[in-house]
PDB file of C-alpha atoms in Angstrom:
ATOM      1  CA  UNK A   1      -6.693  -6.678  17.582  1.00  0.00           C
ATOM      2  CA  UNK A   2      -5.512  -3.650  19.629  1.00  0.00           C
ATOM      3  CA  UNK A   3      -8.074  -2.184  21.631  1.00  0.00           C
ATOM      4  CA  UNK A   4      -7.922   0.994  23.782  1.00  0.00           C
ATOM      5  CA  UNK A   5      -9.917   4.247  24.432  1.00  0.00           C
ATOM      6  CA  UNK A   6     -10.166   6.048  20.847  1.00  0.00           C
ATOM      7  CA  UNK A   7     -11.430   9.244  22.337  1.00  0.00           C
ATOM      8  CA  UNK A   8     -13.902   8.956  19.287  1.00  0.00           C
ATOM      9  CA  UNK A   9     -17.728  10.269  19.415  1.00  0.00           C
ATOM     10  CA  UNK A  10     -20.527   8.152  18.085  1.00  0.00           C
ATOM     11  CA  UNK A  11     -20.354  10.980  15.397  1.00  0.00           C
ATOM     12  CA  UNK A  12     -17.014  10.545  14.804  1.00  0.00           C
ATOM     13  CA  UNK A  13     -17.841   6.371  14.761  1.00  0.00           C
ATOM     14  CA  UNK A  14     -20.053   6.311  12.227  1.00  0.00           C
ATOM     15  CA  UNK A  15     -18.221   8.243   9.459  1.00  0.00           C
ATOM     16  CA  UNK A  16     -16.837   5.638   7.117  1.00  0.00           C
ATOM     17  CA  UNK A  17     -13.141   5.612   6.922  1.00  0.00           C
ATOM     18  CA  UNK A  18     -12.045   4.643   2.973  1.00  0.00           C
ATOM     19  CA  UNK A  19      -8.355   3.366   2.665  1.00  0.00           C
ATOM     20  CA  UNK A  20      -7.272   5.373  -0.649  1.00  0.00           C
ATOM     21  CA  UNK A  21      -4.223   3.219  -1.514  1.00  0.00           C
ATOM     22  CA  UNK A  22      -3.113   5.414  -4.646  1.00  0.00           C
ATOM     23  CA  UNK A  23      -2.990   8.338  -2.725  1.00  0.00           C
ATOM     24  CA  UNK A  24      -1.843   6.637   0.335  1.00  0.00           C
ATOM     25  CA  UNK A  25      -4.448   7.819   2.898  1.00  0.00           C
ATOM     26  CA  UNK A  26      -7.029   6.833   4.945  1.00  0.00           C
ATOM     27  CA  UNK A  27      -9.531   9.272   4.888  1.00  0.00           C
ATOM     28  CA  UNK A  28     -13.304  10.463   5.171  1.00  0.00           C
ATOM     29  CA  UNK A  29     -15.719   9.570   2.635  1.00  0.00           C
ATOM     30  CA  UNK A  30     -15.621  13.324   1.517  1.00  0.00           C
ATOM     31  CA  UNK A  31     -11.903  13.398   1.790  1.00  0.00           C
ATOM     32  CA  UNK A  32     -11.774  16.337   4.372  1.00  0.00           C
ATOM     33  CA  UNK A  33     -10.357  14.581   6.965  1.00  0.00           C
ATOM     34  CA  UNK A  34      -7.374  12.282   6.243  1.00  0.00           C
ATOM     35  CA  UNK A  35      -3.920  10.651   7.412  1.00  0.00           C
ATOM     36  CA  UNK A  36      -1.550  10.697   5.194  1.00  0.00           C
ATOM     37  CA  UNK A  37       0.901   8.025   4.901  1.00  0.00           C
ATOM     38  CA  UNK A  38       4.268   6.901   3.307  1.00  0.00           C
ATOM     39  CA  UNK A  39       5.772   3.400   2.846  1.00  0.00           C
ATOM     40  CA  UNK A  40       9.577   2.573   3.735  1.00  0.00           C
ATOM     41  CA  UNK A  41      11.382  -0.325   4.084  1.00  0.00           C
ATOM     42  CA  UNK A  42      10.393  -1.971   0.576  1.00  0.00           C
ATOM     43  CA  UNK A  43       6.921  -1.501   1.935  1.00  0.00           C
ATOM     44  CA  UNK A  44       6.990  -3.386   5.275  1.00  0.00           C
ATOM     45  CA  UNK A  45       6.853  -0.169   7.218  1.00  0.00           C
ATOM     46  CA  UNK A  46       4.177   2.426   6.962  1.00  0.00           C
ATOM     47  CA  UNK A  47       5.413   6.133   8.604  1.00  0.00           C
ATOM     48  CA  UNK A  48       2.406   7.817   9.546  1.00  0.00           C
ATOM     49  CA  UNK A  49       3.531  11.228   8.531  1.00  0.00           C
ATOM     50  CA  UNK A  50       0.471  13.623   8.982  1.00  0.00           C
ATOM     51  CA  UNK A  51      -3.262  13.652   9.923  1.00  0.00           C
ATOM     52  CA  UNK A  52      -5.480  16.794   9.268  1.00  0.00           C
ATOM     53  CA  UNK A  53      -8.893  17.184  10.471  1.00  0.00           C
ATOM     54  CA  UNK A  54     -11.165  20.631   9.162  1.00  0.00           C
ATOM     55  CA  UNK A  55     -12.160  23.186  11.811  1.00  0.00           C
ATOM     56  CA  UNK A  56     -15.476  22.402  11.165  1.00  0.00           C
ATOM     57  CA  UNK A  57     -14.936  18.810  12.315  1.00  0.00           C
ATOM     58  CA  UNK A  58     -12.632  19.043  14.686  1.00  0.00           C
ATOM     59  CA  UNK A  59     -13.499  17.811  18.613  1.00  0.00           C
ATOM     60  CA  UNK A  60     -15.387  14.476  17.192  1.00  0.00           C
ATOM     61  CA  UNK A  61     -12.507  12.299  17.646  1.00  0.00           C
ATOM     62  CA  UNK A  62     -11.703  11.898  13.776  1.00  0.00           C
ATOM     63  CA  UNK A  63      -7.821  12.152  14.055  1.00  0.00           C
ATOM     64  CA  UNK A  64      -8.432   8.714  16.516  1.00  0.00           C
ATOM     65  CA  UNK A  65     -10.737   7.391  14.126  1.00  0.00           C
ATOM     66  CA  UNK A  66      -8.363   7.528  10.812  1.00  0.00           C
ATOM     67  CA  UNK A  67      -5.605   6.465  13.563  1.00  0.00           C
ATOM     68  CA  UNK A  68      -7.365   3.594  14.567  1.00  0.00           C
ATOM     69  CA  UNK A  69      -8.197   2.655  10.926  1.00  0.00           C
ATOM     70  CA  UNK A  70      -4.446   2.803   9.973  1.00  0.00           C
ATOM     71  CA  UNK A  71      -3.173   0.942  12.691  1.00  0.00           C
ATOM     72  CA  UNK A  72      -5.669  -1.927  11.724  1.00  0.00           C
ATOM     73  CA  UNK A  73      -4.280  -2.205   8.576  1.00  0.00           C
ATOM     74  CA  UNK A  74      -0.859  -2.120   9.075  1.00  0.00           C
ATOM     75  CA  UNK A  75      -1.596  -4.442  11.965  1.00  0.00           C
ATOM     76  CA  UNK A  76      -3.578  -6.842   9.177  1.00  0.00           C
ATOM     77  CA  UNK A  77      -1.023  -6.316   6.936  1.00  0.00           C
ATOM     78  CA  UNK A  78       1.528  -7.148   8.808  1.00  0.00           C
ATOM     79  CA  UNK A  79       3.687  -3.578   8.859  1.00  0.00           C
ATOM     80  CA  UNK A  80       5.426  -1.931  11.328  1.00  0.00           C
ATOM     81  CA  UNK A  81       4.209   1.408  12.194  1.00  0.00           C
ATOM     82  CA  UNK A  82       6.539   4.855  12.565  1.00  0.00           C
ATOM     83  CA  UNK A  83       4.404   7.352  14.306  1.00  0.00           C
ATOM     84  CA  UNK A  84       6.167  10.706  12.747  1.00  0.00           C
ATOM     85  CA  UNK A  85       3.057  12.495  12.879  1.00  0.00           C
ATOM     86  CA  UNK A  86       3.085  14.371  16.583  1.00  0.00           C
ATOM     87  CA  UNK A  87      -0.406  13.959  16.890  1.00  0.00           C
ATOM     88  CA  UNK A  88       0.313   9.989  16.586  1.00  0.00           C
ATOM     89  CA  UNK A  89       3.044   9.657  18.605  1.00  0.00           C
ATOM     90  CA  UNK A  90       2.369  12.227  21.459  1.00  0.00           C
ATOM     91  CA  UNK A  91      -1.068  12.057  21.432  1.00  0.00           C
ATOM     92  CA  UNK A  92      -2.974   8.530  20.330  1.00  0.00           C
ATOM     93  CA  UNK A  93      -0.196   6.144  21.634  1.00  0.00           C
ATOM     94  CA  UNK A  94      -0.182   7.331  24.924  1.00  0.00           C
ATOM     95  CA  UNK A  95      -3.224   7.496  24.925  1.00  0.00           C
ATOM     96  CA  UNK A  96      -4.015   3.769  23.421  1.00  0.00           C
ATOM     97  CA  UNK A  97      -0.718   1.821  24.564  1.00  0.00           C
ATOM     98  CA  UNK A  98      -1.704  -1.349  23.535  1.00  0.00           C
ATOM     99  CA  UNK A  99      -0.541  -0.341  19.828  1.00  0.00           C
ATOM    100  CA  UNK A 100       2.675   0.215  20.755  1.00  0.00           C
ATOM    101  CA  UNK A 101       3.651  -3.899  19.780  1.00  0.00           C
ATOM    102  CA  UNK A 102       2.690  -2.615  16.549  1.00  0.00           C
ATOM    103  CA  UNK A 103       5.757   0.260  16.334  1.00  0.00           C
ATOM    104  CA  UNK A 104       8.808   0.032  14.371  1.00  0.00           C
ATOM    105  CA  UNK A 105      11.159   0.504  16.972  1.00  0.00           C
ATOM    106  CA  UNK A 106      11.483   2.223  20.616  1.00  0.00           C
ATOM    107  CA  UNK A 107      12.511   5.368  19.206  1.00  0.00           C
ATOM    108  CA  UNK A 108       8.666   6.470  18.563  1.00  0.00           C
ATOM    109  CA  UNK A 109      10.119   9.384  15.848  1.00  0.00           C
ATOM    110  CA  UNK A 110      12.581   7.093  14.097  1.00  0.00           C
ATOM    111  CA  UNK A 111      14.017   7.868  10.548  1.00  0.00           C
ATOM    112  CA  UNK A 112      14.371   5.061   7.800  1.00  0.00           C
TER     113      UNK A 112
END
């Protein structure tokens, strides 16, 4: 397993992430904060399109946390990862390289 600096707060760390396969997020347990995903590839590749976090919860480190959570899945499901959200790509992978073996290709922005 991956491991690198989340950025998270214990706050942040002990809000329950819930994978909500239908919908094809990972989210908080109220559903205000959330990464959206899509699958490609006949579903060996999961493109991490968006994440939103509230104003009101921003600054905790919940963006890294539902990052982190998506990552480990795809990483226990064995998928490759397309980082097309900006916050993913310019923010949490430079900022936790070790993911990177976990990326579809070099081209962090990629298009299936």
């Amino acid at each position: 397993m991956a491991t690198g600096s989340t950025g998270a707060t214990p706050e942040a760390a002990a809000m329950k992430i819930v994978w909500n396969e239908r919908q094809r997020r990972f989210e908080t347990e109220d559903k205000q904060a959330y990464l959206q995903y899509e699958l490609r590839n006949g579903g060996k590749v999961m493109d991490m399109v968006h994440t939103f976090v509230p104003a009101s919860k921003r600054g905790l480190g919940l963006a890294s946390h539902l990052t982190v959570a998506a990552f480990n899945h795809a990483q226990s499901n064995s998928l490759s990862v397309i980082p097309t959200c900006s916050y993913i790509s310019d923010t949490f992978i430079p900022r936790n390289p070790s993911w990177k073996s976990v990326l579809y290709s070099k081209d962090v922005k990629s298009s299936i």
